[in-house]
Amino acid sequence: MPHNPIPLFIPTFRVNETLTAIRECLEVGWTGMGFKTLGFEKMWKTYSDFPNALFLNSATAGLHLAVAQLKQSYGWSDGDEIITTPITFVSTNHAILYEKLTPVFADVDKYMCLDPQSVEDRITPRTRAVMFVGLGGNTGQFMEIWHLCQDRGLKLILDAAHMAGTRWSPNGPHAGLGADVAAFSFQAVKNLPTADSGVICWQDPVMDAMSRKLSWLGIDKDTYARTTGTDYSWEYHVDDLGWKYNGNSIMASMGMVALKYLEIDNVVRRSIADVYDSLLPEECQRVPMSPDCIPSRHLYQVLVENRDSVVDQLKEVGIGTGVHYIDNTQYPMYRLCKGSGFCPKAAWASQRLLSLPMHLRMIPSDVKRVATELKKAIEKVKT
Ligand SMILES: *Cc1c(COP(=O)(O)O)cnc(C)c1O
């Protein structure tokens, strides 16, 4: 009997509620920056306790702003180094290259997050910052890295693309609050889905103000304030060469509705992960979550031999999988980054990492089917 396909990811939108929120923008006649973007920022700060939040068109934009502003504000030079992970989406490391800084790759730990010892080994007089990625919503050894950055006077940038809703304990503080800056993604398949958007959260309100300007081409006053404020003025100053990175009210409408459901959606994700944990065969190695956190569970990852053949087998029975991620040092543009040492664990994992379907439309029988088919596929490719 043929089964319904089970995709790796598929977003769940609360369609009517989202359309009502978008309709409001259309009726008011304000779809751009301001209005709902400010509403989202307020809601996100209340939800996460981050002291500042700026809604953007993507997390990639946020990561770039983070690196660019730190470089500018602290007088870093071209070629200064940021220690980063090879197991990530390329946005993380592109952000470093955009600013002519050097990504120095450190190895990962069992959580597939940066290993503090490897980071420490790669600190040089030119190291300025560490870029930490909470892979799959994991905190890994974030606090160890945080302490290391404090001790060594390094900035800590957090790629929190997978971390919306990761907490230190049930109802406890949101993870990542100690980073100098964190960027979350609200791209369509992340835990808080819009179509494309993100948020940048700075510790320092001065940096937040700078992001507001630089994400709007360097203009010092936003259009919404100019057209709705009592001090309407056609006049504005352009102090810096900024970018067009601002978010808009349509995306923010989607985000405000999605944020209402983030906590309960993450509970469902964790329960799917629990079912996987109980059903997968012993010999199937899981990427563990740090016991210190209640993870968002953006991903459920295992490590398997003959990964690519397993992927093909699962595809044949209608099960979508993914690889998060290929070791970035294998990409030509990163292979020759100065100071990059060999990262043996990342290289090993890169050939074995496999992400199993993880989304809110899965019912327990789907999880069971994935577990059964994975077991069969592993057996089959052995022979
Ligand atoms: C999705 C993702 C990004 C980029 O997010 P966008 O909002 O699509 O720009 C960055 N880093 C990681 C780890 C991601 O998964």
Short mmCIF file of C-alpha atoms and ligand atoms in Angstrom, two decimals:
data_model
loop_
_atom_site.label_atom_id
_atom_site.label_comp_id
_atom_site.label_asym_id
_atom_site.label_seq_id
_atom_site.Cartn_x
_atom_site.Cartn_y
_atom_site.Cartn_z
CA MET A 1 0.00 0.00 0.00
CA PRO A 2 1.51 3.36 -0.96
CA HIS A 3 1.98 5.82 1.89
CA ASN A 4 1.66 9.56 1.94
CA PRO A 5 5.02 11.22 1.55
CA ILE A 6 6.55 12.63 4.73
CA PRO A 7 8.57 15.75 3.96
CA LEU A 8 11.59 16.81 6.01
CA PHE A 9 10.01 20.18 6.83
CA ILE A 10 6.70 21.86 6.13
CA PRO A 11 5.49 24.98 7.91
CA THR A 12 2.14 25.14 9.69
CA PHE A 13 0.43 28.50 9.39
CA ARG A 14 -2.69 29.56 11.29
CA VAL A 15 -4.22 30.62 8.01
CA ASN A 16 -7.30 32.61 9.00
CA GLU A 17 -5.63 34.39 11.88
CA THR A 18 -2.64 35.24 9.69
CA LEU A 19 -4.86 36.52 6.88
CA THR A 20 -6.75 38.72 9.35
CA ALA A 21 -3.46 40.24 10.52
CA ILE A 22 -2.30 40.82 6.95
CA ARG A 23 -5.70 42.24 5.99
CA GLU A 24 -5.25 44.89 8.67
CA CYS A 25 -2.07 46.08 6.92
CA LEU A 26 -3.85 46.20 3.58
CA GLU A 27 -6.84 48.11 4.97
CA VAL A 28 -4.71 50.58 6.90
CA GLY A 29 -2.54 50.97 3.81
CA TRP A 30 0.75 50.20 5.54
CA THR A 31 2.67 47.11 4.43
CA GLY A 32 6.23 48.37 4.92
CA MET A 33 8.53 49.00 7.84
CA GLY A 34 6.92 50.36 11.04
CA PHE A 35 3.39 49.50 12.22
CA LYS A 36 3.48 45.68 12.53
CA THR A 37 7.28 45.50 12.59
CA LEU A 38 7.23 47.58 15.77
CA GLY A 39 4.44 45.38 17.11
CA PHE A 40 6.50 42.28 16.48
CA GLU A 41 9.60 43.75 18.12
CA LYS A 42 7.65 44.56 21.27
CA MET A 43 6.09 41.11 21.36
CA TRP A 44 9.45 39.39 20.77
CA LYS A 45 11.16 41.33 23.56
CA THR A 46 8.37 40.41 25.97
CA TYR A 47 8.53 36.79 24.89
CA SER A 48 12.31 36.36 24.91
CA ASP A 49 13.52 38.98 27.43
CA PHE A 50 16.15 40.17 24.95
CA PRO A 51 16.58 43.85 25.82
CA ASN A 52 16.57 45.00 22.18
CA ALA A 53 15.06 43.59 19.00
CA LEU A 54 15.02 44.83 15.42
CA PHE A 55 12.88 43.05 12.85
CA LEU A 56 14.78 42.40 9.59
CA ASN A 57 14.25 40.76 6.22
CA SER A 58 16.38 37.73 7.23
CA ALA A 59 18.80 36.29 9.73
CA THR A 60 21.50 36.54 7.07
CA ALA A 61 21.02 40.31 7.12
CA GLY A 62 21.20 40.21 10.93
CA LEU A 63 24.46 38.26 10.94
CA HIS A 64 25.98 40.66 8.46
CA LEU A 65 24.90 43.70 10.49
CA ALA A 66 26.32 42.08 13.62
CA VAL A 67 29.74 41.56 12.08
CA ALA A 68 29.79 44.91 10.24
CA GLN A 69 28.85 46.96 13.29
CA LEU A 70 31.26 45.20 15.62
CA LYS A 71 34.05 45.74 13.09
CA GLN A 72 33.20 49.41 12.71
CA SER A 73 32.57 50.11 16.40
CA TYR A 74 35.64 48.36 17.75
CA GLY A 75 38.01 49.33 14.93
CA TRP A 76 38.75 45.82 13.71
CA SER A 77 40.96 45.57 10.62
CA ASP A 78 40.54 43.59 7.43
CA GLY A 79 41.89 40.10 8.03
CA ASP A 80 41.10 40.09 11.75
CA GLU A 81 39.74 36.73 12.81
CA ILE A 82 36.42 35.34 13.95
CA ILE A 83 36.41 31.77 15.23
CA THR A 84 33.47 29.92 13.77
CA THR A 85 31.97 26.51 13.10
CA PRO A 86 32.25 24.48 9.89
CA ILE A 87 28.89 22.77 10.58
CA THR A 88 26.45 25.52 9.66
CA PHE A 89 24.46 27.13 6.90
CA VAL A 90 26.76 29.26 4.75
CA SER A 91 25.05 32.50 5.91
CA THR A 92 26.99 32.27 9.16
CA ASN A 93 30.38 32.34 7.50
CA HIS A 94 29.45 34.54 4.55
CA ALA A 95 28.70 37.26 7.13
CA ILE A 96 32.37 37.15 8.14
CA LEU A 97 33.64 37.26 4.55
CA TYR A 98 31.30 40.15 3.61
CA GLU A 99 33.34 42.28 5.99
CA LYS A 100 36.75 41.08 4.80
CA LEU A 101 37.39 39.32 8.09
CA THR A 102 38.86 35.82 8.28
CA PRO A 103 36.77 32.87 9.42
CA VAL A 104 38.94 30.56 11.50
CA PHE A 105 37.25 27.20 11.79
CA ALA A 106 37.25 25.37 15.11
CA ASP A 107 35.99 21.82 15.55
CA VAL A 108 32.62 20.71 16.87
CA ASP A 109 31.72 18.62 19.93
CA LYS A 110 29.20 15.78 20.25
CA TYR A 111 26.40 18.36 20.05
CA MET A 112 27.71 19.46 16.64
CA CYS A 113 28.29 22.90 18.18
CA LEU A 114 31.63 24.65 18.72
CA ASP A 115 33.98 22.80 21.06
CA PRO A 116 35.36 25.27 23.65
CA GLN A 117 38.77 23.55 23.74
CA SER A 118 39.14 23.77 19.97
CA VAL A 119 38.07 27.42 20.08
CA GLU A 120 40.65 28.18 22.75
CA ASP A 121 43.36 26.44 20.72
CA ARG A 122 42.65 28.72 17.76
CA ILE A 123 42.74 32.06 19.54
CA THR A 124 45.49 34.30 18.14
CA PRO A 125 46.37 37.97 18.73
CA ARG A 126 44.05 38.80 15.81
CA THR A 127 41.00 36.94 17.16
CA ARG A 128 38.17 39.41 17.73
CA ALA A 129 35.04 37.31 18.18
CA VAL A 130 33.49 33.86 18.30
CA MET A 131 30.47 32.98 16.17
CA PHE A 132 28.38 30.30 17.90
CA VAL A 133 25.59 28.41 16.14
CA GLY A 134 22.92 26.70 18.27
CA LEU A 135 22.53 23.87 15.80
CA GLY A 136 19.04 22.38 15.72
CA GLY A 137 18.09 24.55 18.70
CA ASN A 138 20.81 23.06 20.89
CA THR A 139 22.79 25.19 23.34
CA GLY A 140 25.76 22.81 23.15
CA GLN A 141 28.53 24.25 25.35
CA PHE A 142 27.37 27.84 24.89
CA MET A 143 28.05 28.84 28.50
CA GLU A 144 31.63 27.54 28.35
CA ILE A 145 32.15 29.57 25.19
CA TRP A 146 30.55 32.58 26.87
CA HIS A 147 33.01 32.33 29.78
CA LEU A 148 35.91 31.92 27.38
CA CYS A 149 34.86 35.07 25.49
CA GLN A 150 34.55 36.99 28.77
CA ASP A 151 38.01 35.84 29.91
CA ARG A 152 39.72 36.55 26.61
CA GLY A 153 37.95 39.81 25.76
CA LEU A 154 36.24 38.42 22.66
CA LYS A 155 32.83 39.38 21.32
CA LEU A 156 30.24 36.60 21.13
CA ILE A 157 27.93 36.52 18.12
CA LEU A 158 25.11 33.99 18.23
CA ASP A 159 23.56 32.55 15.09
CA ALA A 160 20.26 31.65 16.74
CA ALA A 161 18.52 30.78 13.46
CA HIS A 162 17.37 27.45 14.97
CA MET A 163 16.90 28.66 18.53
CA ALA A 164 13.54 30.44 18.68
CA GLY A 165 12.08 29.20 21.96
CA THR A 166 15.14 27.33 23.31
CA ARG A 167 15.13 27.88 27.07
CA TRP A 168 17.48 27.03 29.93
CA SER A 169 14.67 25.38 31.88
CA PRO A 170 10.91 24.98 31.52
CA ASN A 171 9.52 28.54 31.63
CA GLY A 172 13.07 29.68 32.37
CA PRO A 173 15.11 32.32 30.57
CA HIS A 174 15.48 32.20 26.80
CA ALA A 175 18.82 30.79 25.68
CA GLY A 176 21.42 33.11 24.19
CA LEU A 177 20.70 36.17 26.32
CA GLY A 178 24.37 36.56 27.23
CA ALA A 179 25.64 36.94 23.68
CA ASP A 180 26.67 40.42 22.55
CA VAL A 181 24.32 39.96 19.65
CA ALA A 182 21.97 37.22 18.45
CA ALA A 183 20.25 36.76 15.09
CA PHE A 184 17.11 34.63 14.78
CA SER A 185 15.61 33.42 11.49
CA PHE A 186 11.91 33.38 10.70
CA GLN A 187 12.40 31.85 7.26
CA ALA A 188 9.56 29.57 6.16
CA VAL A 189 10.85 26.30 7.62
CA LYS A 190 12.24 27.62 10.89
CA ASN A 191 10.35 27.24 14.19
CA LEU A 192 8.67 30.63 13.86
CA PRO A 193 7.73 30.60 10.19
CA THR A 194 6.96 33.67 8.07
CA ALA A 195 8.16 33.67 4.46
CA ASP A 196 11.49 35.40 4.96
CA SER A 197 12.39 37.52 7.96
CA GLY A 198 14.50 37.58 11.08
CA VAL A 199 15.38 39.60 14.15
CA ILE A 200 18.65 40.97 15.51
CA CYS A 201 18.95 41.33 19.29
CA TRP A 202 21.77 43.43 20.73
CA GLN A 203 22.72 43.74 24.37
CA ASP A 204 23.70 47.34 23.78
CA PRO A 205 20.94 49.84 22.89
CA VAL A 206 23.47 51.98 21.01
CA MET A 207 24.16 49.05 18.68
CA ASP A 208 20.43 48.51 18.27
CA ALA A 209 20.02 52.14 17.21
CA MET A 210 22.90 51.73 14.77
CA SER A 211 21.24 48.62 13.29
CA ARG A 212 18.02 50.58 12.80
CA LYS A 213 19.92 53.10 10.73
CA LEU A 214 22.15 50.68 8.82
CA SER A 215 19.29 48.33 7.94
CA TRP A 216 17.54 51.28 6.30
CA LEU A 217 20.33 52.46 3.97
CA GLY A 218 21.92 54.60 6.68
CA ILE A 219 18.92 56.94 6.91
CA ASP A 220 18.51 58.30 10.41
CA LYS A 221 14.72 58.37 10.61
CA ASP A 222 12.24 55.79 9.49
CA THR A 223 9.54 56.59 6.96
CA TYR A 224 6.77 55.60 9.32
CA ALA A 225 7.88 58.16 11.88
CA ARG A 226 8.18 60.76 9.15
CA THR A 227 4.71 60.21 7.77
CA THR A 228 2.79 59.48 10.93
CA GLY A 229 4.61 61.62 13.46
CA THR A 230 3.58 65.18 14.16
CA ASP A 231 7.01 66.34 13.05
CA TYR A 232 6.48 65.28 9.46
CA SER A 233 9.51 66.15 7.48
CA TRP A 234 10.76 65.37 4.00
CA GLU A 235 14.23 65.93 5.31
CA TYR A 236 16.47 63.14 6.51
CA HIS A 237 20.16 62.61 6.99
CA VAL A 238 22.24 59.82 5.51
CA ASP A 239 25.25 59.34 7.71
CA ASP A 240 26.43 55.89 6.71
CA LEU A 241 26.48 53.50 3.78
CA GLY A 242 23.71 51.18 4.99
CA TRP A 243 21.79 48.34 3.42
CA LYS A 244 18.16 47.56 2.62
CA TYR A 245 17.75 44.96 5.35
CA ASN A 246 14.55 46.11 7.06
CA GLY A 247 11.58 43.83 7.61
CA ASN A 248 8.05 44.69 6.53
CA SER A 249 4.57 44.64 8.07
CA ILE A 250 3.33 41.66 6.05
CA MET A 251 6.11 39.45 7.39
CA ALA A 252 5.68 40.93 10.87
CA SER A 253 1.94 40.13 10.75
CA MET A 254 2.79 36.52 10.00
CA GLY A 255 5.41 36.57 12.75
CA MET A 256 3.10 38.03 15.39
CA VAL A 257 0.58 35.25 14.82
CA ALA A 258 3.27 32.55 14.70
CA LEU A 259 4.86 33.83 17.92
CA LYS A 260 1.61 33.21 19.80
CA TYR A 261 2.00 29.51 18.99
CA LEU A 262 5.79 29.11 19.29
CA GLU A 263 5.75 27.63 22.80
CA ILE A 264 3.10 25.01 22.07
CA ASP A 265 4.61 24.22 18.67
CA ASN A 266 7.97 23.55 20.33
CA VAL A 267 6.27 21.25 22.84
CA VAL A 268 4.99 19.22 19.87
CA ARG A 269 8.48 19.17 18.32
CA ARG A 270 9.96 17.88 21.56
CA SER A 271 7.32 15.18 21.80
CA ILE A 272 8.14 14.07 18.23
CA ALA A 273 11.80 13.91 19.27
CA ASP A 274 10.87 11.80 22.30
CA VAL A 275 9.05 9.33 20.07
CA TYR A 276 12.09 9.12 17.76
CA ASP A 277 14.30 8.59 20.81
CA SER A 278 12.19 5.67 21.94
CA LEU A 279 11.78 4.03 18.53
CA LEU A 280 15.14 4.34 16.81
CA PRO A 281 17.40 1.31 17.09
CA GLU A 282 20.17 1.44 19.68
CA GLU A 283 22.92 1.38 17.07
CA CYS A 284 21.54 4.51 15.45
CA GLN A 285 23.63 7.29 16.91
CA ARG A 286 21.64 10.43 17.87
CA VAL A 287 23.04 13.94 18.07
CA PRO A 288 22.28 14.63 21.73
CA MET A 289 20.75 17.81 23.09
CA SER A 290 22.59 19.53 25.93
CA PRO A 291 21.00 18.47 29.24
CA ASP A 292 21.22 22.15 30.24
CA CYS A 293 18.49 23.29 27.88
CA ILE A 294 14.90 22.78 26.80
CA PRO A 295 15.62 22.87 23.07
CA SER A 296 13.43 24.35 20.35
CA ARG A 297 14.01 21.05 18.50
CA HIS A 298 14.34 22.64 15.11
CA LEU A 299 16.09 19.44 13.99
CA TYR A 300 16.24 15.78 14.89
CA GLN A 301 19.66 14.56 13.74
CA VAL A 302 21.30 11.17 13.69
CA LEU A 303 24.68 9.97 12.42
CA VAL A 304 24.64 7.04 10.00
CA GLU A 305 27.18 5.19 7.88
CA ASN A 306 26.60 5.25 4.10
CA ARG A 307 24.47 8.33 4.65
CA ASP A 308 23.88 9.16 0.99
CA SER A 309 22.57 5.65 0.24
CA VAL A 310 20.31 5.83 3.29
CA VAL A 311 18.96 9.14 1.98
CA ASP A 312 18.18 7.50 -1.38
CA GLN A 313 16.49 4.52 0.26
CA LEU A 314 14.27 6.77 2.35
CA LYS A 315 13.44 8.92 -0.65
CA GLU A 316 12.20 5.81 -2.43
CA VAL A 317 9.65 5.18 0.28
CA GLY A 318 8.51 8.80 0.34
CA ILE A 319 10.48 10.06 3.32
CA GLY A 320 12.30 13.36 2.99
CA THR A 321 15.54 13.91 4.89
CA GLY A 322 18.22 16.59 5.00
CA VAL A 323 21.86 17.23 5.81
CA HIS A 324 22.59 20.03 8.27
CA TYR A 325 25.31 20.64 7.24
CA ILE A 326 28.18 19.87 4.93
CA ASP A 327 31.49 20.88 6.54
CA ASN A 328 31.91 24.43 5.21
CA THR A 329 35.68 24.02 4.87
CA GLN A 330 34.92 21.71 1.94
CA TYR A 331 33.58 24.66 -0.06
CA PRO A 332 36.30 26.20 -2.23
CA MET A 333 35.82 29.72 -0.87
CA TYR A 334 36.46 28.52 2.69
CA ARG A 335 38.99 25.81 2.07
CA LEU A 336 41.94 28.13 2.08
CA CYS A 337 40.91 30.42 4.93
CA LYS A 338 44.06 31.43 6.70
CA GLY A 339 44.44 29.90 10.13
CA SER A 340 41.89 27.19 9.55
CA GLY A 341 43.06 24.04 11.14
CA PHE A 342 41.72 20.65 10.25
CA CYS A 343 38.44 19.91 12.01
CA PRO A 344 38.37 16.09 12.15
CA LYS A 345 35.08 15.73 14.00
CA ALA A 346 33.30 18.09 11.62
CA ALA A 347 34.75 16.28 8.61
CA TRP A 348 33.63 12.93 10.04
CA ALA A 349 30.15 14.16 10.93
CA SER A 350 29.68 15.90 7.60
CA GLN A 351 29.55 12.50 5.88
CA ARG A 352 27.14 11.00 8.41
CA LEU A 353 24.73 13.68 9.58
CA LEU A 354 21.13 13.00 8.67
CA SER A 355 18.13 15.12 9.65
CA LEU A 356 14.85 13.22 9.98
CA PRO A 357 11.42 14.73 9.27
CA MET A 358 10.49 17.20 11.98
CA HIS A 359 7.36 19.31 11.61
CA LEU A 360 3.96 19.87 13.15
CA ARG A 361 1.97 17.86 10.68
CA MET A 362 3.59 14.62 11.82
CA ILE A 363 1.46 12.23 13.77
CA PRO A 364 2.92 9.42 15.92
CA SER A 365 2.37 6.84 13.17
CA ASP A 366 4.49 8.99 10.80
CA VAL A 367 7.32 9.07 13.32
CA LYS A 368 7.01 5.33 13.70
CA ARG A 369 7.14 4.85 9.94
CA VAL A 370 10.27 6.97 9.65
CA ALA A 371 11.93 4.98 12.44
CA THR A 372 11.00 1.66 10.83
CA GLU A 373 12.11 2.70 7.36
CA LEU A 374 15.36 4.14 8.68
CA LYS A 375 16.14 0.87 10.40
CA LYS A 376 15.41 -1.02 7.16
CA ALA A 377 17.49 1.41 5.09
CA ILE A 378 20.47 1.09 7.43
CA GLU A 379 20.29 -2.71 7.19
CA LYS A 380 19.87 -2.64 3.43
CA VAL A 381 22.84 -0.39 2.64
CA LYS A 382 25.10 -2.51 4.86
CA THR A 383 24.83 -5.40 2.42
C1 LIG B 1 18.32 29.56 8.05
C2 LIG B 1 19.65 29.84 8.64
C3 LIG B 1 20.27 31.09 8.50
C4 LIG B 1 19.77 32.16 7.61
O1 LIG B 1 18.48 32.57 7.92
P1 LIG B 1 17.68 33.45 6.84
O2 LIG B 1 16.60 34.07 7.67
O3 LIG B 1 17.16 32.52 5.81
O4 LIG B 1 18.62 34.45 6.29
C5 LIG B 1 21.47 31.30 9.15
N1 LIG B 1 22.05 30.34 9.89
C6 LIG B 1 21.50 29.12 10.03
C7 LIG B 1 22.18 28.11 10.89
C8 LIG B 1 20.29 28.83 9.39
O5 LIG B 1 19.75 27.61 9.48
#
